[in-house]
PDB file of C-alpha atoms and ligand atoms in Angstrom:
ATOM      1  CA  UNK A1067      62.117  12.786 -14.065  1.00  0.00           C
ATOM      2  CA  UNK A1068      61.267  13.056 -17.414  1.00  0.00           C
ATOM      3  CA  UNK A1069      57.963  11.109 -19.445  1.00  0.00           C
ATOM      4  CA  UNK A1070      58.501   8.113 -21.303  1.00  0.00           C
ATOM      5  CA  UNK A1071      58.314   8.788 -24.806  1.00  0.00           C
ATOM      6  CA  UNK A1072      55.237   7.245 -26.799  1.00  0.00           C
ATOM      7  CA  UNK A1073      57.347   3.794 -27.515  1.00  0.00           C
ATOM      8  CA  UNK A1074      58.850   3.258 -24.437  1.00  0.00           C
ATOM      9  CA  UNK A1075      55.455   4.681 -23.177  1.00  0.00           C
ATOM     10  CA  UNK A1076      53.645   1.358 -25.201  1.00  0.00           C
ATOM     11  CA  UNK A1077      56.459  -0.816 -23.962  1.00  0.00           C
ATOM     12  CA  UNK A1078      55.650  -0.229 -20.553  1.00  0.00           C
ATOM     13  CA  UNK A1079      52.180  -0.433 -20.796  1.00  0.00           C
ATOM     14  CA  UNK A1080      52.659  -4.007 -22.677  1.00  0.00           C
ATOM     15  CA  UNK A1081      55.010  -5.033 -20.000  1.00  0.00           C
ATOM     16  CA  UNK A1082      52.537  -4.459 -17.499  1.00  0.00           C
ATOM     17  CA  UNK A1083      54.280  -1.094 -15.733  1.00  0.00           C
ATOM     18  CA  UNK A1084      52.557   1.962 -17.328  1.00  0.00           C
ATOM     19  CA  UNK A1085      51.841   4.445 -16.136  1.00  0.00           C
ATOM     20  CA  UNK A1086      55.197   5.380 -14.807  1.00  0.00           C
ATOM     21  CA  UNK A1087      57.890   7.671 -14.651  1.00  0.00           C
ATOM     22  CA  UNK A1088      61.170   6.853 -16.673  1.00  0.00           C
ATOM     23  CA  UNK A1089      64.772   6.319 -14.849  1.00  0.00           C
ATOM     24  CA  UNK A1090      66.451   9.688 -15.985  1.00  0.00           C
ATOM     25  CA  UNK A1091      69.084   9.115 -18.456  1.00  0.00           C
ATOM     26  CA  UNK A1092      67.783   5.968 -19.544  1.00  0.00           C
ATOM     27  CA  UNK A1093      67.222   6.786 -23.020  1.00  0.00           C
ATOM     28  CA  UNK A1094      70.954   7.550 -23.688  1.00  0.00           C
ATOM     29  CA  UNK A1095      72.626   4.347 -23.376  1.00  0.00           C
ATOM     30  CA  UNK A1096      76.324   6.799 -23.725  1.00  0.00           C
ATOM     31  CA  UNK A1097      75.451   8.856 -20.429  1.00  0.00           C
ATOM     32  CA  UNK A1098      73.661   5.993 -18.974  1.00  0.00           C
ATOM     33  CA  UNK A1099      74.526   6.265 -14.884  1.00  0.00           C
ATOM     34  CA  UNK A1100      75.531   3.063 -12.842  1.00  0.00           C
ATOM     35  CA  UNK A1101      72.888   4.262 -10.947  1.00  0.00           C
ATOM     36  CA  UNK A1102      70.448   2.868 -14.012  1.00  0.00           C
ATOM     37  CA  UNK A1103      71.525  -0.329 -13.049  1.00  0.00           C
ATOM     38  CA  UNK A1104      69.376  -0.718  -9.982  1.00  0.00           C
ATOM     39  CA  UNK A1105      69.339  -3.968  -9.321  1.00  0.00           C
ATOM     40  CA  UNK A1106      66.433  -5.410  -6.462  1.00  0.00           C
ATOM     41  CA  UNK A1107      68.721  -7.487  -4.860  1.00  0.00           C
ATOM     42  CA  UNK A1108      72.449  -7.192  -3.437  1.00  0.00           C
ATOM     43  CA  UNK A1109      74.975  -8.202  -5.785  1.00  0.00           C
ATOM     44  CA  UNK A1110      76.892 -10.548  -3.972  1.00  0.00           C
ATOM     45  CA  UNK A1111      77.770 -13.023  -6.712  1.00  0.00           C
ATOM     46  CA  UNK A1112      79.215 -10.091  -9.029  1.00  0.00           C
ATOM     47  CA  UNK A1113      81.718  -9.441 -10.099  1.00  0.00           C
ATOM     48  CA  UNK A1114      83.550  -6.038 -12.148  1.00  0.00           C
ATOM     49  CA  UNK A1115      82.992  -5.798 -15.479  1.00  0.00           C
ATOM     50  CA  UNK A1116      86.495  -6.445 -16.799  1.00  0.00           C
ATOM     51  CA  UNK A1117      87.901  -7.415 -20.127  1.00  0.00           C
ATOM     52  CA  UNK A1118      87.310 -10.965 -21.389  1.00  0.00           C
ATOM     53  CA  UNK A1119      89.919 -13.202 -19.719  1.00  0.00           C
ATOM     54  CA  UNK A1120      93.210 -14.618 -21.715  1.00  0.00           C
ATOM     55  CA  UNK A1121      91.336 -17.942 -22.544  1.00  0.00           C
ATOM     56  CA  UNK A1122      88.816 -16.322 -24.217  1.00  0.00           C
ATOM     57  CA  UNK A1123      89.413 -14.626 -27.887  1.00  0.00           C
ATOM     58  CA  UNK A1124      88.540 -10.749 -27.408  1.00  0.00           C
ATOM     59  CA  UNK A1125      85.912  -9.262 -29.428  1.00  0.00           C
ATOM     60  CA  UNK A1126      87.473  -7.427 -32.085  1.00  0.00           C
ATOM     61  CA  UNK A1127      85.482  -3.795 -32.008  1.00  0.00           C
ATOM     62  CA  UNK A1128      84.012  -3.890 -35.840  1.00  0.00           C
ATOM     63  CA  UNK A1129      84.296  -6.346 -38.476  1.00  0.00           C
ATOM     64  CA  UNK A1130      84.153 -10.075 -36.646  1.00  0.00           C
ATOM     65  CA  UNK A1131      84.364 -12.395 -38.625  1.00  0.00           C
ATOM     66  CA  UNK A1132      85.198 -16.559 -37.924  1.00  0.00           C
ATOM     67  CA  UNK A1133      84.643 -17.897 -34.693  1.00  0.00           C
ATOM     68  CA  UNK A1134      87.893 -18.753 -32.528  1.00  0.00           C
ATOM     69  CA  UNK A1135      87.196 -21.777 -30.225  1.00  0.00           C
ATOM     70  CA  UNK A1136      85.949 -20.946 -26.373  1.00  0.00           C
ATOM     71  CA  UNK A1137      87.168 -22.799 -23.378  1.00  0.00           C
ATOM     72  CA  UNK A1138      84.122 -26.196 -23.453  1.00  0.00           C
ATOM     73  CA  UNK A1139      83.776 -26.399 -20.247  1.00  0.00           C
ATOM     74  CA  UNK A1140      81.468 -23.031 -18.761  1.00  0.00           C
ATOM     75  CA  UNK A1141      83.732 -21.245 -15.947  1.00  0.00           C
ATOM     76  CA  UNK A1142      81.610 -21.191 -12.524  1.00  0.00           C
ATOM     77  CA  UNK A1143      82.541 -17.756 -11.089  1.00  0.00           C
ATOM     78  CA  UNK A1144      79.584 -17.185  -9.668  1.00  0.00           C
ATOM     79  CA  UNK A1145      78.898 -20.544  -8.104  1.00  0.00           C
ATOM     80  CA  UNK A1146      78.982 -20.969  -4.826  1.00  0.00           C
ATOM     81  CA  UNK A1147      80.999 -23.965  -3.647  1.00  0.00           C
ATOM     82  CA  UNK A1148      77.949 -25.764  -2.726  1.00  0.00           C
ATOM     83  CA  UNK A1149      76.205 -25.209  -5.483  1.00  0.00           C
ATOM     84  CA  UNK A1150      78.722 -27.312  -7.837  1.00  0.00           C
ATOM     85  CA  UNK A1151      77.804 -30.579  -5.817  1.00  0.00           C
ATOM     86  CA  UNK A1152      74.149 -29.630  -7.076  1.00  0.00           C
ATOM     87  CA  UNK A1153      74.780 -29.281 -10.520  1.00  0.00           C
ATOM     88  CA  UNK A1154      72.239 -31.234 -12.899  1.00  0.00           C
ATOM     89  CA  UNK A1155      74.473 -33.566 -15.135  1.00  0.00           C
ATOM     90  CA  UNK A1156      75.542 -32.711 -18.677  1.00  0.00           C
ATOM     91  CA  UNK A1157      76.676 -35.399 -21.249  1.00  0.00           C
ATOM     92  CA  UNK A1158      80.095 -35.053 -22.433  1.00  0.00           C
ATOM     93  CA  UNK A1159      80.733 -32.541 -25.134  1.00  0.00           C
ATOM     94  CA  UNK A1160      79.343 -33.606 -28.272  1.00  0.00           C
ATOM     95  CA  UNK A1161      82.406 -34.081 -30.513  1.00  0.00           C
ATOM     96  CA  UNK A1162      80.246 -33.897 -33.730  1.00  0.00           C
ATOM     97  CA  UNK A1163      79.387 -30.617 -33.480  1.00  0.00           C
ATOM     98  CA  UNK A1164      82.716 -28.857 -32.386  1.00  0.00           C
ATOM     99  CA  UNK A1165      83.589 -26.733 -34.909  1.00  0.00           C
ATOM    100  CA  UNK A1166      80.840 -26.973 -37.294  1.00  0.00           C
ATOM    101  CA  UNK A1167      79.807 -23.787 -39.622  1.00  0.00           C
ATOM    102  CA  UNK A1168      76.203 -21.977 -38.757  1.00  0.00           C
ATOM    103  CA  UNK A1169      74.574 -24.206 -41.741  1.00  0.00           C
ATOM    104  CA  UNK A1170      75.841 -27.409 -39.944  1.00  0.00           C
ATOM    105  CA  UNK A1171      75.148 -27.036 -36.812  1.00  0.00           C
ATOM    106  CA  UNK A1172      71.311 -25.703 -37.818  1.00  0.00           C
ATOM    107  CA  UNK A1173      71.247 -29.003 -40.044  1.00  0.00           C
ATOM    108  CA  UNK A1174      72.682 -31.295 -37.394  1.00  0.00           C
ATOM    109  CA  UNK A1175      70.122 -29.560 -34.866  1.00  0.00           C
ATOM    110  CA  UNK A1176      66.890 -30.153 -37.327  1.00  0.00           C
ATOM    111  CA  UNK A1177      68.240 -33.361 -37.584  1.00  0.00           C
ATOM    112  CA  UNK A1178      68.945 -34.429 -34.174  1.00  0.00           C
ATOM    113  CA  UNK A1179      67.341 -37.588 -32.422  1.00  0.00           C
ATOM    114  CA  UNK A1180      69.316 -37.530 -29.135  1.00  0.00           C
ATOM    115  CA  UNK A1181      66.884 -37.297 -26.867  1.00  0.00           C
ATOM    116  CA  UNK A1182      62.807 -38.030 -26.870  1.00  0.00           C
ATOM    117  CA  UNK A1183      61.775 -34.366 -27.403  1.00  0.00           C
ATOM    118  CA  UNK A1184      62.792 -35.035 -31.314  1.00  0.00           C
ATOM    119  CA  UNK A1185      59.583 -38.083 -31.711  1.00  0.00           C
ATOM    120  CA  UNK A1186      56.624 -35.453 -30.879  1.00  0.00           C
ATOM    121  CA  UNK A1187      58.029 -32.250 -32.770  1.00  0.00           C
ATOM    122  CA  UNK A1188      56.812 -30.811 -36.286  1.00  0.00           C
ATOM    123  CA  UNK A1189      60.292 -29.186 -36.520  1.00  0.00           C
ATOM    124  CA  UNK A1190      63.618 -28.276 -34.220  1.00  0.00           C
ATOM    125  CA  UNK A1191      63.997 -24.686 -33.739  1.00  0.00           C
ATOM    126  CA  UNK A1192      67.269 -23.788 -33.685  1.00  0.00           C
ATOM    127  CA  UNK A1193      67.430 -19.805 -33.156  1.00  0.00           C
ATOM    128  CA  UNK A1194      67.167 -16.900 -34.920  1.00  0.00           C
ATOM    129  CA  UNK A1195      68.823 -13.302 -35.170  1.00  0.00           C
ATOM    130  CA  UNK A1196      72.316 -11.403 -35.524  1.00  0.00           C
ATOM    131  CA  UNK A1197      74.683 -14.067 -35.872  1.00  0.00           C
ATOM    132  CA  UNK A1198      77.543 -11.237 -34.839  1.00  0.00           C
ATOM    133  CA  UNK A1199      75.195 -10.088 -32.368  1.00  0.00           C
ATOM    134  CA  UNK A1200      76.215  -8.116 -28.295  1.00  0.00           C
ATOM    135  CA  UNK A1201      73.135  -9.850 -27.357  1.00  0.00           C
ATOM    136  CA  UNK A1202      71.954 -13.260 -26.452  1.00  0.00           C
ATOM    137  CA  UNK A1203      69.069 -14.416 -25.095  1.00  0.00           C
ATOM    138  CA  UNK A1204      68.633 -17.680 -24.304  1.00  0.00           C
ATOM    139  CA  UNK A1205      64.643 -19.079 -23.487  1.00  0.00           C
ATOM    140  CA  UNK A1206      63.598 -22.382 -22.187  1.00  0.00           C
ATOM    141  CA  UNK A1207      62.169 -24.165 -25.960  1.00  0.00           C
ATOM    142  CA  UNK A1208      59.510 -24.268 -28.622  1.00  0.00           C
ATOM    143  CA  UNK A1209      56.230 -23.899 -27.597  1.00  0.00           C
ATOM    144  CA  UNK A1210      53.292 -24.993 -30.150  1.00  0.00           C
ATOM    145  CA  UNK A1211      53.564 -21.840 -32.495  1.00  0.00           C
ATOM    146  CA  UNK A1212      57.349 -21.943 -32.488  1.00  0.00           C
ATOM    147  CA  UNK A1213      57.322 -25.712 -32.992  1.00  0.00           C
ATOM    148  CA  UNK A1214      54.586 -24.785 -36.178  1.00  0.00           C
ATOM    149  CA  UNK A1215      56.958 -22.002 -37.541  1.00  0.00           C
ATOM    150  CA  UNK A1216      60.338 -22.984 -36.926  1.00  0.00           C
ATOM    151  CA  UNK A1217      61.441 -19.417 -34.846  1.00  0.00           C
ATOM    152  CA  UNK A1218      61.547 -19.415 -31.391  1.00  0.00           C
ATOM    153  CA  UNK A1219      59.528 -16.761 -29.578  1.00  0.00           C
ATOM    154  CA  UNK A1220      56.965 -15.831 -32.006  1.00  0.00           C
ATOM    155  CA  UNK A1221      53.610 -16.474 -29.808  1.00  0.00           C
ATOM    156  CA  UNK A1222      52.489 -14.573 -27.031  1.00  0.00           C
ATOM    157  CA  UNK A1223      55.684 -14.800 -24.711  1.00  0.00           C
ATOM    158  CA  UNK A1224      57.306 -13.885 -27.752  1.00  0.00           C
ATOM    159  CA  UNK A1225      55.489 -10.219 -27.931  1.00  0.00           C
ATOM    160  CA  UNK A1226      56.572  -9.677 -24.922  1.00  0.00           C
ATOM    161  CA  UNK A1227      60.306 -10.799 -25.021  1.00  0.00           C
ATOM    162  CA  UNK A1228      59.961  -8.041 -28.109  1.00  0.00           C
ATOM    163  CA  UNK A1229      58.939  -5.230 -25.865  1.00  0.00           C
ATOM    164  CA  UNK A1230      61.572  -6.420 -23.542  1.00  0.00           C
ATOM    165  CA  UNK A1231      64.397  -5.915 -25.827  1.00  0.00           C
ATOM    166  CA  UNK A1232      62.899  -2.829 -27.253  1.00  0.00           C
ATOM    167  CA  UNK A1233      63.377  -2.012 -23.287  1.00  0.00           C
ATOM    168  CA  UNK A1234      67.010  -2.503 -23.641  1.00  0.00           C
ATOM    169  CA  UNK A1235      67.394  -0.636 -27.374  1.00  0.00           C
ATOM    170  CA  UNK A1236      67.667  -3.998 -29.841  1.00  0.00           C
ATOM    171  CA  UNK A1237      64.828  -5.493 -31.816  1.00  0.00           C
ATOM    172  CA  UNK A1238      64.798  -8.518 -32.901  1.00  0.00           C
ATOM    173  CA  UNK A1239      67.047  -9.453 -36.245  1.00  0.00           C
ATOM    174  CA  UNK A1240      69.417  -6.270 -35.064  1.00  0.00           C
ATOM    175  CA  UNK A1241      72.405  -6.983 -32.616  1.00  0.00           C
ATOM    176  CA  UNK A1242      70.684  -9.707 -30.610  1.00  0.00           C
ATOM    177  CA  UNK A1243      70.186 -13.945 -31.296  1.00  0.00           C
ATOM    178  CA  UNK A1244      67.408 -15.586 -29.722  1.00  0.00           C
ATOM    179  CA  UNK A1245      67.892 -19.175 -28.832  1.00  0.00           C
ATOM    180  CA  UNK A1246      66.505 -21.980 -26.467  1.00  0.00           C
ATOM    181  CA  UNK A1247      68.130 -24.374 -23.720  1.00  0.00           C
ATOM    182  CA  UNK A1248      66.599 -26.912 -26.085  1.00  0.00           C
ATOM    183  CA  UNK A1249      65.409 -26.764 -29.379  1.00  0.00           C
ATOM    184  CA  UNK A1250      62.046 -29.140 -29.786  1.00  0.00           C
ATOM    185  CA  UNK A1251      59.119 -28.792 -28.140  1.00  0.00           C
ATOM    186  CA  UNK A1252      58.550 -30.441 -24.819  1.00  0.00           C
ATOM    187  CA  UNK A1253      55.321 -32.236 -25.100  1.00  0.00           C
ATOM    188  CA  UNK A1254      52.238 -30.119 -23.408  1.00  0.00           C
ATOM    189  CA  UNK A1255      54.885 -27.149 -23.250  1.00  0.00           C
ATOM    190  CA  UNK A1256      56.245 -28.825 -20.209  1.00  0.00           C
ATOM    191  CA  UNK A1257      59.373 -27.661 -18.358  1.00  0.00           C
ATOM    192  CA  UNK A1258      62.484 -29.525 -20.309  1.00  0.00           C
ATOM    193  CA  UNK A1259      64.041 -32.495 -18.051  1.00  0.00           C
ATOM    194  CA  UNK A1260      67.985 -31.931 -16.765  1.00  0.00           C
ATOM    195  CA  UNK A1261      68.814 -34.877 -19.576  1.00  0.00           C
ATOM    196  CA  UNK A1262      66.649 -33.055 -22.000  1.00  0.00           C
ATOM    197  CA  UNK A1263      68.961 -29.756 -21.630  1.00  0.00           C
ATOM    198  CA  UNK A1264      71.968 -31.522 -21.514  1.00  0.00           C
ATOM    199  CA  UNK A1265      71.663 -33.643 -24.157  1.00  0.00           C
ATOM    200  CA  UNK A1266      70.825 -29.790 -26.131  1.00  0.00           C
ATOM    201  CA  UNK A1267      73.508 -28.097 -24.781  1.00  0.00           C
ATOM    202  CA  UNK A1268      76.297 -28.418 -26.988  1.00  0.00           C
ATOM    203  CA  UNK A1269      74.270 -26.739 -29.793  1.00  0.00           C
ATOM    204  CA  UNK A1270      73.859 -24.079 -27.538  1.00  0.00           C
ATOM    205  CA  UNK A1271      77.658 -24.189 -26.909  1.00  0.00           C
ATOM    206  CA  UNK A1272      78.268 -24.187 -30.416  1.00  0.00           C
ATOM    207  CA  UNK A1273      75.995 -20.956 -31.165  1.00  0.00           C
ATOM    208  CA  UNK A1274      77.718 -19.440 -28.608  1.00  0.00           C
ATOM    209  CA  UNK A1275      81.132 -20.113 -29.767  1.00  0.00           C
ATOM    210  CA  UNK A1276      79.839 -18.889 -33.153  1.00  0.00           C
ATOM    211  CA  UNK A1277      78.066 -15.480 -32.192  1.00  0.00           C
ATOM    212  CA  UNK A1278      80.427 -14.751 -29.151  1.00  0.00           C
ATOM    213  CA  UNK A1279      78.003 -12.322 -27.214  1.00  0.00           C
ATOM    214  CA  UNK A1280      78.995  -9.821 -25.242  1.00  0.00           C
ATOM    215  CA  UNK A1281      76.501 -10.428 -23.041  1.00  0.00           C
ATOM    216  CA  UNK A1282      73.876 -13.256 -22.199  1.00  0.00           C
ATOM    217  CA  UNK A1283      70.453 -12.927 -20.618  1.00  0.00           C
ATOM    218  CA  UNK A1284      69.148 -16.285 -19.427  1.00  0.00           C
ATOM    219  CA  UNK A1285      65.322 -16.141 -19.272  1.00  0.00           C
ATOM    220  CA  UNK A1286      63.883 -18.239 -17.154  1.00  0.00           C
ATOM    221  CA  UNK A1287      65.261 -21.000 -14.950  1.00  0.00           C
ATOM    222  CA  UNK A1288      65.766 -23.749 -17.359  1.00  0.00           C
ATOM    223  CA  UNK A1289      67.956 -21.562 -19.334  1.00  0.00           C
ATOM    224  CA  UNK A1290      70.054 -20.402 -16.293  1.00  0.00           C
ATOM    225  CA  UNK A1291      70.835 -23.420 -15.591  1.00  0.00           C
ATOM    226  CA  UNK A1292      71.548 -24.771 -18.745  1.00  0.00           C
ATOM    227  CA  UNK A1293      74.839 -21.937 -18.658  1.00  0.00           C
ATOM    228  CA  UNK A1294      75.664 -22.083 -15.244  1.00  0.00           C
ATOM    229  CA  UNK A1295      75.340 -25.675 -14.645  1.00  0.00           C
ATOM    230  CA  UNK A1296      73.838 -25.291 -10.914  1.00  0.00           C
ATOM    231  CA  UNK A1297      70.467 -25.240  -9.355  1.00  0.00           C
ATOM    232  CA  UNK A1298      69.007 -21.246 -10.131  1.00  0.00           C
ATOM    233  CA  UNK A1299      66.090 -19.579  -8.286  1.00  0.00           C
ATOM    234  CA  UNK A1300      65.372 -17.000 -10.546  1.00  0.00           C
ATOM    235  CA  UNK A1301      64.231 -14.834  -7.456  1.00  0.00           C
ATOM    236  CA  UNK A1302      67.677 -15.094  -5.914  1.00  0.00           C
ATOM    237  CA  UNK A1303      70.092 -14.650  -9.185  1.00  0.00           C
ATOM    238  CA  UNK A1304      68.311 -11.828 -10.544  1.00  0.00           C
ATOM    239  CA  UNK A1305      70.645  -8.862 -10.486  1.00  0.00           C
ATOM    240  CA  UNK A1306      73.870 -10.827 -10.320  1.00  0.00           C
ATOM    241  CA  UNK A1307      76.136 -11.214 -12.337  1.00  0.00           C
ATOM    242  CA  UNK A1308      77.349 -14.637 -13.412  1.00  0.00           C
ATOM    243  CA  UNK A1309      79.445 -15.933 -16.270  1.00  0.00           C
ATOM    244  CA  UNK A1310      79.611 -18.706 -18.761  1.00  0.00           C
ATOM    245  CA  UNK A1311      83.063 -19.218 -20.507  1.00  0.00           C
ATOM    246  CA  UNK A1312      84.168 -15.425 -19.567  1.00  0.00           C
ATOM    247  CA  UNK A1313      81.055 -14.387 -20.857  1.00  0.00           C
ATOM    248  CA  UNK A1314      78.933 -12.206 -18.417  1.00  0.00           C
ATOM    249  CA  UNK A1315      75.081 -14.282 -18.014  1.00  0.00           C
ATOM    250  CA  UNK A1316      71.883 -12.170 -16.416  1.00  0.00           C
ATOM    251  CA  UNK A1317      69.383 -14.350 -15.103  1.00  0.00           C
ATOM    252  CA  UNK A1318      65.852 -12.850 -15.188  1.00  0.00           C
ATOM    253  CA  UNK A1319      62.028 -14.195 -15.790  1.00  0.00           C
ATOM    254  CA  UNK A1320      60.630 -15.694 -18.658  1.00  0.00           C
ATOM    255  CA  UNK A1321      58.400 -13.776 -20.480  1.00  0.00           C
ATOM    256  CA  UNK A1322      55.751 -16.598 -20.426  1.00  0.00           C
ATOM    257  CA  UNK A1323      56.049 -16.476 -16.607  1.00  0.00           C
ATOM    258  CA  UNK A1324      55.491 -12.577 -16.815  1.00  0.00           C
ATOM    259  CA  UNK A1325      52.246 -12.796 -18.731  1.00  0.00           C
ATOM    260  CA  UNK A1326      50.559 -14.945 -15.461  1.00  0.00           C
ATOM    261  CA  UNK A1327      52.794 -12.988 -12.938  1.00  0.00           C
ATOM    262  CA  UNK A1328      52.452 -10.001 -13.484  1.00  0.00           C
ATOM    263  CA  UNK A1329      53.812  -8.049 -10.138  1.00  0.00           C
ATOM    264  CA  UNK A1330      56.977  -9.408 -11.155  1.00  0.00           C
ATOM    265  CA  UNK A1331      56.905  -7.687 -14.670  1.00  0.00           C
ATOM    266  CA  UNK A1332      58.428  -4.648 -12.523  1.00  0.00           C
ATOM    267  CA  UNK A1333      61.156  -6.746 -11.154  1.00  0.00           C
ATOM    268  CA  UNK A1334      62.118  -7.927 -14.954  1.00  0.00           C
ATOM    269  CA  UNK A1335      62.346  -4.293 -15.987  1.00  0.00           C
ATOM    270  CA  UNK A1336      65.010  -3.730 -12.843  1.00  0.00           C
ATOM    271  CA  UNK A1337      66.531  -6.727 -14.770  1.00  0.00           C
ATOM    272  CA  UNK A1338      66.690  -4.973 -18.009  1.00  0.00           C
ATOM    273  CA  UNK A1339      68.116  -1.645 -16.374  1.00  0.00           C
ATOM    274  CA  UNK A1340      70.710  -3.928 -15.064  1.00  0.00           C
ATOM    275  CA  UNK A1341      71.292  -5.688 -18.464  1.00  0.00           C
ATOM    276  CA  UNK A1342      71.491  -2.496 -20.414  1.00  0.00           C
ATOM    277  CA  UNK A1343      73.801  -0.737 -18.261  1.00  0.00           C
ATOM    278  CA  UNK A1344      76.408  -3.941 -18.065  1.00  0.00           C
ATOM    279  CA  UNK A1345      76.393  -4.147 -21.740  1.00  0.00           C
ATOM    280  CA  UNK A1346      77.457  -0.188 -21.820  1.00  0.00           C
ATOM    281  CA  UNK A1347      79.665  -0.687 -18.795  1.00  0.00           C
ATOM    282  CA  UNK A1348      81.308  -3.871 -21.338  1.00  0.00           C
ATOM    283  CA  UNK A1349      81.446  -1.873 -24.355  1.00  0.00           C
ATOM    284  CA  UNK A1350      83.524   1.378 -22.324  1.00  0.00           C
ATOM    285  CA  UNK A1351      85.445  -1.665 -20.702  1.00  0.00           C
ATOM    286  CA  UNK A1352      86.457  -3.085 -23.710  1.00  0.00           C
ATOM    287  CA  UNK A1353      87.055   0.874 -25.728  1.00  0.00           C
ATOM    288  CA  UNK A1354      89.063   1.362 -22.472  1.00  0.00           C
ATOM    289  CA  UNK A1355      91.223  -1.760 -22.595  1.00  0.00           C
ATOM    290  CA  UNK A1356      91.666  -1.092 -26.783  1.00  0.00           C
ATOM    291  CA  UNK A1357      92.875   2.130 -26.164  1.00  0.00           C
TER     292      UNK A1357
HETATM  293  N1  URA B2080      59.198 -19.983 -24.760  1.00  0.00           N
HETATM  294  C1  URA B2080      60.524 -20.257 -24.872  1.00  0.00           C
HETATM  295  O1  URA B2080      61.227 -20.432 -23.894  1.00  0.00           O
HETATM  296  N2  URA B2080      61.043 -20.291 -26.077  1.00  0.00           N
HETATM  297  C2  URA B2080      60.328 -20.103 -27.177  1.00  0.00           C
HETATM  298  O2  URA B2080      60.896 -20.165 -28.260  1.00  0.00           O
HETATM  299  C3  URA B2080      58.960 -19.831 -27.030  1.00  0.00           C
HETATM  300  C4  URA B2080      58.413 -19.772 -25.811  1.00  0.00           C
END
């Protein structure tokens, strides 16, 4: 075992875990092991990292430019049969925002009046970060600072969603878009209502489409499922892995969650392990499949 550096060392410590003693290998995301991934609990629902499938444009390796257009409708690998019948309901997709540009969609979202959350808001928060970027992280919505500001995750939760992707090697505004199941404040910072979310979600579609991740961490419940389109417990999809139109989803907490629970802050590292080794599993899936 080998001691975490000074950064990862303040990481930890803001995340709840310090002192402790660093997975070997973790720093090199080239050698890092499967056995990094460590996930808490069984993966039953997961399934091999393989190349994107045939309905879903590959990521060119450098250089992406234009979007191609994703299957609409979010492919349910992971769901269990029973799980479908429990799916909260999701309007149709929003024809007026297929296809639109990044400064169309952001100016349909700021505009946007389709559901109730637009009457108490200062501003819509659309998202922020690498619009090319491996990484997407997807919260729950605004809370008061991000509603004042216009950039999701920038209060307290927000610090620590920072040290969590410092965790996994990206900072914010490098190789990773932060974005919200829905993009206006919920009154009183209340959970967002199943019409709320789906009445967001093709924005959400949309940024997808435009960033294609690689890989998409769902923080929280609301977020999870807003992309899987079933009932989540958070406790029983961490370290799974699901998908959402080929692309591979990890469920784990929210950060605002972590900051009043904070045995589970060790569970949302396991999380990260897991997220950071996927992504390098992707990457040598995708070099491998190039080749
Ligand atoms: N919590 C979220 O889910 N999103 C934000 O943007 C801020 C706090």
């Amino acid at each position: 075992m080998t001691r975490p550096n000074p950064r990862s060392a303040g990481i930890l410590r803001e995340m709840g875990l310090a002192p402790l003693w660093r997975l070997r290998g973790a720093e090199d995301e080239a050698a890092m092991p499967m056995s990094v991934e460590a996930p808490v609990v069984p993966a039953v629902a997961s399934a091999p990292v393989a190349p994107p499938p045939s309905n879903v444009a590959a990521r060119p390796t450098a250089g992406r430019v234009a979007s191609p257009v994703m299957p609409r409708a979010p492919v349910r690998a992971a769901a269990p049969p029973e799980a479908a019948s429990a799916a909260p309901a999701r309007l149709a997709p929003a024809g007026d925002v297929v296809g639109l540009d990044w400064d169309a969609l952001e100016a349909r979202i700021r505009a946007c009046d389709a559901c109730s959350l637009c009457k108490r808001r200062k501003q819509a928060v659309p998202g922020v970060g690498d619009r090319e970027a491996d990484w997407l992280f997807v919260g729950e919505g605004p809370g008061a600072e991000e509603d004042e500001r216009g950039e999701p995750f920038v209060g307290q939760a927000g610090r620590l969603l920072d040290n969590m992707l410092a965790s996994v090697g990206i900072a914010r505004g490098n190789d990773v878009y932060i974005g919200n199941a829905v993009k206006c404040r919920p009154p009183n910072n209340r959970t967002p209502e199943t019409d709320e979310i789906a009445a967001c979600f093709p924005y959400l579609r949309r940024q997808i489409e435009l960033i294609r991740p690689r890989l998409i961490v769902a923080l929280g419940r609301p977020a999870a499922q807003a992309l899987l389109n079933q009932e989540v417990k958070i406790g029983a999809a961490r370290g799974k892995l699901f998908h959402y139109a080929g692309i591979p989803v990890i469920v784990t907490y929210h950060p605002a969650y972590l900051l009043r629970n904070l045995a589970d802050k060790a569970k949302a590292w396991e999380d990260l392990c897991f997220a950071r080794a996927t992504m390098g599993r992707l990457k040598q899936a995708e070099g491998e499949s190039a080749a």
